[in-house]
Amino acid sequence: MRNLFIIITALIALTSCDLVDFDVDYGVFPECEMELDKHEVCVMVGDTFSIYPIFTPDTLPNREVFYYSEPEGLLSFDSELFTAINEGNTWLSEISVKQRLQDSCRVSVMKPWAVDADKDYPYDMVFYADVDFVGEDFDFEPENMIVGAFVDGECRGLGVMRNAHGIDYIELRVGSEVGYVVGDVEYDDEDDEPVEYMQERVTLKVFDRKRHKVYTYKKVFDFDGETHGTLSNLLVMRF
């Protein structure tokens, strides 16, 4: 009995010295990890997407997380869906409320691909293409895939799915303002100074809305005003 009294007295003394804190929850938690199902996402303004945390082990009782992005103002969140609202790059982070685990995803928000309707391009080149997308059948629907042609980052053409004689193909028309001859020289009417136009370079891209990725075709084309590919000999584009 005397020993028990000594132990209780010692605990009271330690508590008064803040060496023992009975308010702390010393519950034992299993070692666990959290990882997001995506670490890089590319979307267009107006697109929605989801990112989910994966916990290990998957038997954890509390999987509640909260989100924040830095910089702010590019994404909105509602009902487990993120919506891209402004162009730019941001880091989206999720933090586990219970275990304080954290992981991040880089989100790139592009403006929607569209050809400037106010521009009437006097020249064009055309691609008739069979698109082979990462070894899978090409699921060309606007809500799934977009094929675009770009000159210095400006969208100059969008692919359209066609079918002729049972053959599916992509028709892609690319517009240009300056023609296709390197060093083509014209004269300004005001001061008769020569104006030299350089040949434009065309980059082809595919935006995969399902995977939230942009793929760039390995070959860059010089704008030449010609047709590339025919129905009997389609230009094969492998992304």
CSV table of C-alpha atoms in Angstrom, one decimal:
chain,number,residue,atom,x,y,z
A,1,MET,CA,0.0,0.0,0.0
A,2,ARG,CA,2.8,2.3,0.9
A,3,ASN,CA,4.5,1.6,-2.6
A,4,LEU,CA,1.2,2.5,-4.4
A,5,PHE,CA,1.0,5.8,-2.4
A,6,ILE,CA,4.6,6.6,-3.5
A,7,ILE,CA,3.8,5.9,-7.2
A,8,ILE,CA,0.7,8.1,-7.1
A,9,THR,CA,2.6,10.9,-5.4
A,10,ALA,CA,5.3,10.8,-8.0
A,11,LEU,CA,2.8,10.9,-10.9
A,12,ILE,CA,1.2,14.0,-9.4
A,13,ALA,CA,4.5,15.7,-9.1
A,14,LEU,CA,5.5,14.9,-12.7
A,15,THR,CA,2.1,16.2,-13.9
A,16,SER,CA,2.5,19.5,-12.1
A,17,CYS,CA,5.9,19.9,-13.8
A,18,ASP,CA,4.3,19.3,-17.2
A,19,LEU,CA,6.5,16.2,-17.7
A,20,VAL,CA,3.4,14.1,-18.1
A,21,ASP,CA,0.4,15.3,-20.2
A,22,PHE,CA,-2.7,13.2,-19.7
A,23,ASP,CA,-4.6,15.2,-22.4
A,24,VAL,CA,-2.5,13.7,-25.2
A,25,ASP,CA,-4.0,10.8,-27.1
A,26,TYR,CA,-1.3,8.2,-27.4
A,27,GLY,CA,-3.4,5.8,-29.4
A,28,VAL,CA,-1.4,3.4,-31.6
A,29,PHE,CA,-1.8,4.0,-35.4
A,30,PRO,CA,-0.6,1.5,-38.0
A,31,GLU,CA,2.1,2.7,-40.4
A,32,CYS,CA,0.4,3.9,-43.5
A,33,GLU,CA,0.9,5.7,-46.8
A,34,MET,CA,-1.2,7.9,-49.1
A,35,GLU,CA,-0.5,8.4,-52.8
A,36,LEU,CA,-2.7,10.2,-55.4
A,37,ASP,CA,-3.8,8.2,-58.4
A,38,LYS,CA,-2.4,11.0,-60.7
A,39,HIS,CA,0.7,13.2,-60.4
A,40,GLU,CA,0.4,15.2,-63.6
A,41,VAL,CA,-2.8,16.4,-65.2
A,42,CYS,CA,-3.4,18.5,-68.3
A,43,VAL,CA,-6.9,20.0,-68.9
A,44,MET,CA,-8.6,22.8,-70.8
A,45,VAL,CA,-10.5,25.6,-69.2
A,46,GLY,CA,-14.0,24.3,-68.5
A,47,ASP,CA,-13.0,20.7,-68.1
A,48,THR,CA,-13.7,18.7,-65.0
A,49,PHE,CA,-11.6,15.9,-63.5
A,50,SER,CA,-11.1,13.9,-60.3
A,51,ILE,CA,-8.1,12.9,-58.3
A,52,TYR,CA,-8.3,10.2,-55.6
A,53,PRO,CA,-6.1,9.3,-52.7
A,54,ILE,CA,-4.9,5.7,-52.4
A,55,PHE,CA,-4.2,4.5,-48.9
A,56,THR,CA,-1.9,1.7,-47.9
A,57,PRO,CA,-3.1,-0.4,-46.1
A,58,ASP,CA,-6.6,0.0,-47.6
A,59,THR,CA,-8.2,-0.9,-44.3
A,60,LEU,CA,-7.6,2.4,-42.7
A,61,PRO,CA,-10.9,3.6,-41.0
A,62,ASN,CA,-10.6,7.3,-41.7
A,63,ARG,CA,-9.7,8.4,-45.2
A,64,GLU,CA,-11.0,11.9,-45.1
A,65,VAL,CA,-8.8,14.4,-46.9
A,66,PHE,CA,-8.8,18.1,-47.7
A,67,TYR,CA,-7.5,19.9,-50.7
A,68,TYR,CA,-5.6,23.1,-51.5
A,69,SER,CA,-3.9,24.5,-54.6
A,70,GLU,CA,-1.0,26.9,-55.1
A,71,PRO,CA,-1.3,29.3,-56.8
A,72,GLU,CA,-5.0,29.6,-56.2
A,73,GLY,CA,-7.7,30.7,-58.7
A,74,LEU,CA,-7.1,28.1,-61.4
A,75,LEU,CA,-9.4,25.3,-60.0
A,76,SER,CA,-12.7,25.0,-58.3
A,77,PHE,CA,-13.9,22.0,-56.3
A,78,ASP,CA,-17.4,20.6,-55.8
A,79,SER,CA,-18.7,17.1,-55.1
A,80,GLU,CA,-15.3,15.3,-55.6
A,81,LEU,CA,-14.8,17.0,-59.0
A,82,PHE,CA,-12.3,19.7,-59.9
A,83,THR,CA,-13.1,22.3,-62.6
A,84,ALA,CA,-10.5,24.2,-64.5
A,85,ILE,CA,-11.5,27.9,-64.5
A,86,ASN,CA,-8.3,29.8,-65.5
A,87,GLU,CA,-5.2,29.2,-67.6
A,88,GLY,CA,-1.9,28.4,-65.8
A,89,ASN,CA,0.0,25.8,-63.8
A,90,THR,CA,-0.8,24.9,-60.2
A,91,TRP,CA,0.1,22.3,-57.6
A,92,LEU,CA,-3.0,20.5,-56.2
A,93,SER,CA,-2.3,18.9,-52.8
A,94,GLU,CA,-4.4,16.5,-50.7
A,95,ILE,CA,-3.8,16.0,-47.0
A,96,SER,CA,-5.1,13.2,-44.9
A,97,VAL,CA,-7.0,14.7,-42.0
A,98,LYS,CA,-6.3,11.8,-39.6
A,99,GLN,CA,-2.7,10.8,-40.4
A,100,ARG,CA,-1.5,14.1,-41.8
A,101,LEU,CA,-0.2,12.3,-45.0
A,102,GLN,CA,0.3,14.5,-48.1
A,103,ASP,CA,0.8,14.1,-51.8
A,104,SER,CA,0.6,16.5,-54.8
A,105,CYS,CA,-0.3,16.6,-58.4
A,106,ARG,CA,0.8,19.2,-61.0
A,107,VAL,CA,-2.1,20.6,-63.0
A,108,SER,CA,-1.7,22.4,-66.3
A,109,VAL,CA,-4.7,24.3,-67.5
A,110,MET,CA,-4.8,25.2,-71.2
A,111,LYS,CA,-7.1,27.5,-73.1
A,112,PRO,CA,-9.5,25.5,-75.3
A,113,TRP,CA,-8.1,24.6,-78.7
A,114,ALA,CA,-9.9,26.7,-81.3
A,115,VAL,CA,-9.0,28.3,-84.6
A,116,ASP,CA,-9.4,32.1,-84.5
A,117,ALA,CA,-12.7,32.7,-86.3
A,118,ASP,CA,-11.7,36.3,-87.1
A,119,LYS,CA,-8.8,35.2,-89.3
A,120,ASP,CA,-9.3,34.1,-92.9
A,121,TYR,CA,-6.2,32.3,-93.8
A,122,PRO,CA,-5.4,32.6,-97.5
A,123,TYR,CA,-3.3,29.4,-97.6
A,124,ASP,CA,-3.7,25.9,-96.3
A,125,MET,CA,-2.2,22.5,-96.2
A,126,VAL,CA,-4.1,19.3,-95.6
A,127,PHE,CA,-3.4,16.0,-93.8
A,128,TYR,CA,-5.3,12.8,-94.4
A,129,ALA,CA,-4.1,10.7,-91.6
A,130,ASP,CA,-4.5,7.4,-89.8
A,131,VAL,CA,-3.8,8.2,-86.1
A,132,ASP,CA,-2.4,5.4,-84.0
A,133,PHE,CA,-2.6,6.5,-80.5
A,134,VAL,CA,-0.2,4.8,-78.0
A,135,GLY,CA,-0.9,1.3,-79.5
A,136,GLU,CA,-4.7,1.5,-79.0
A,137,ASP,CA,-7.7,2.2,-81.2
A,138,PHE,CA,-8.1,5.9,-81.7
A,139,ASP,CA,-11.3,6.9,-79.9
A,140,PHE,CA,-11.9,10.2,-81.8
A,141,GLU,CA,-14.7,11.9,-80.1
A,142,PRO,CA,-14.5,15.6,-79.1
A,143,GLU,CA,-15.2,14.6,-75.5
A,144,ASN,CA,-12.3,12.1,-75.6
A,145,MET,CA,-9.7,13.2,-78.1
A,146,ILE,CA,-8.7,16.3,-80.0
A,147,VAL,CA,-6.2,16.6,-82.8
A,148,GLY,CA,-4.7,20.0,-83.4
A,149,ALA,CA,-2.1,21.8,-85.5
A,150,PHE,CA,-0.1,24.6,-84.1
A,151,VAL,CA,2.2,27.3,-85.3
A,152,ASP,CA,4.2,29.0,-82.6
A,153,GLY,CA,1.6,27.9,-80.1
A,154,GLU,CA,-1.4,29.3,-82.1
A,155,CYS,CA,-4.0,26.8,-83.1
A,156,ARG,CA,-4.3,26.7,-86.9
A,157,GLY,CA,-6.4,23.6,-87.4
A,158,LEU,CA,-8.5,20.9,-85.7
A,159,GLY,CA,-8.9,17.4,-86.9
A,160,VAL,CA,-12.3,16.0,-88.2
A,161,MET,CA,-13.1,12.3,-88.3
A,162,ARG,CA,-14.1,11.2,-91.8
A,163,ASN,CA,-15.2,7.9,-93.3
A,164,ALA,CA,-14.9,7.1,-97.0
A,165,HIS,CA,-15.5,3.6,-98.5
A,166,GLY,CA,-15.5,2.1,-95.0
A,167,ILE,CA,-12.1,3.8,-94.1
A,168,ASP,CA,-11.9,6.0,-91.0
A,169,TYR,CA,-9.4,8.8,-91.2
A,170,ILE,CA,-8.6,12.2,-89.8
A,171,GLU,CA,-8.8,15.3,-92.0
A,172,LEU,CA,-6.8,18.1,-90.7
A,173,ARG,CA,-6.6,21.5,-92.5
A,174,VAL,CA,-3.9,23.9,-91.4
A,175,GLY,CA,-4.2,27.6,-92.3
A,176,SER,CA,-1.4,30.1,-92.9
A,177,GLU,CA,-1.2,33.8,-93.5
A,178,VAL,CA,2.2,34.1,-95.2
A,179,GLY,CA,2.3,31.3,-97.7
A,180,TYR,CA,4.9,28.6,-98.0
A,181,VAL,CA,7.9,29.9,-99.9
A,182,VAL,CA,11.0,30.5,-97.9
A,183,GLY,CA,12.2,34.1,-98.5
A,184,ASP,CA,9.1,35.1,-100.4
A,185,VAL,CA,9.5,38.8,-100.9
A,186,GLU,CA,6.7,41.4,-101.3
A,187,TYR,CA,6.8,45.2,-101.2
A,188,ASP,CA,5.1,47.5,-98.9
A,189,ASP,CA,3.0,50.0,-100.9
A,190,GLU,CA,3.9,52.8,-98.5
A,191,ASP,CA,7.6,52.8,-98.6
A,192,ASP,CA,8.5,50.2,-101.1
A,193,GLU,CA,10.6,48.3,-98.6
A,194,PRO,CA,10.8,44.6,-99.2
A,195,VAL,CA,9.0,42.3,-96.7
A,196,GLU,CA,10.4,38.8,-96.3
A,197,TYR,CA,8.2,36.1,-95.1
A,198,MET,CA,9.7,33.0,-93.5
A,199,GLN,CA,8.2,29.5,-93.8
A,200,GLU,CA,6.0,28.5,-90.9
A,201,ARG,CA,6.5,25.3,-88.9
A,202,VAL,CA,3.6,23.1,-88.0
A,203,THR,CA,3.4,21.0,-84.9
A,204,LEU,CA,0.7,18.3,-84.5
A,205,LYS,CA,-0.7,17.4,-81.1
A,206,VAL,CA,-3.3,15.1,-79.6
A,207,PHE,CA,-5.1,16.0,-76.4
A,208,ASP,CA,-6.4,12.9,-74.6
A,209,ARG,CA,-9.2,14.0,-72.3
A,210,LYS,CA,-9.5,10.6,-70.6
A,211,ARG,CA,-5.8,10.4,-69.6
A,212,HIS,CA,-5.5,14.2,-69.2
A,213,LYS,CA,-2.4,14.3,-71.3
A,214,VAL,CA,-1.1,16.1,-74.4
A,215,TYR,CA,1.0,14.1,-76.9
A,216,THR,CA,3.2,15.8,-79.5
A,217,TYR,CA,3.9,14.2,-82.9
A,218,LYS,CA,7.6,13.6,-83.3
A,219,LYS,CA,7.9,15.2,-86.8
A,220,VAL,CA,7.5,19.0,-87.3
A,221,PHE,CA,6.2,19.9,-90.8
A,222,ASP,CA,7.2,22.9,-92.9
A,223,PHE,CA,4.1,24.6,-94.2
A,224,ASP,CA,4.1,23.8,-97.9
A,225,GLY,CA,0.5,24.3,-99.1
A,226,GLU,CA,0.4,20.6,-100.1
A,227,THR,CA,-1.8,17.6,-99.3
A,228,HIS,CA,-0.1,14.9,-97.1
A,229,GLY,CA,-1.6,11.5,-97.4
A,230,THR,CA,-4.4,10.1,-99.6
A,231,LEU,CA,-7.4,7.8,-98.9
A,232,SER,CA,-5.4,5.0,-100.5
A,233,ASN,CA,-2.2,5.9,-98.7
A,234,LEU,CA,-3.0,7.7,-95.4
A,235,LEU,CA,-0.3,9.4,-93.5
A,236,VAL,CA,0.3,7.3,-90.4
A,237,MET,CA,0.7,9.3,-87.3
A,238,ARG,CA,1.8,7.3,-84.2
A,239,PHE,CA,1.5,9.1,-80.9
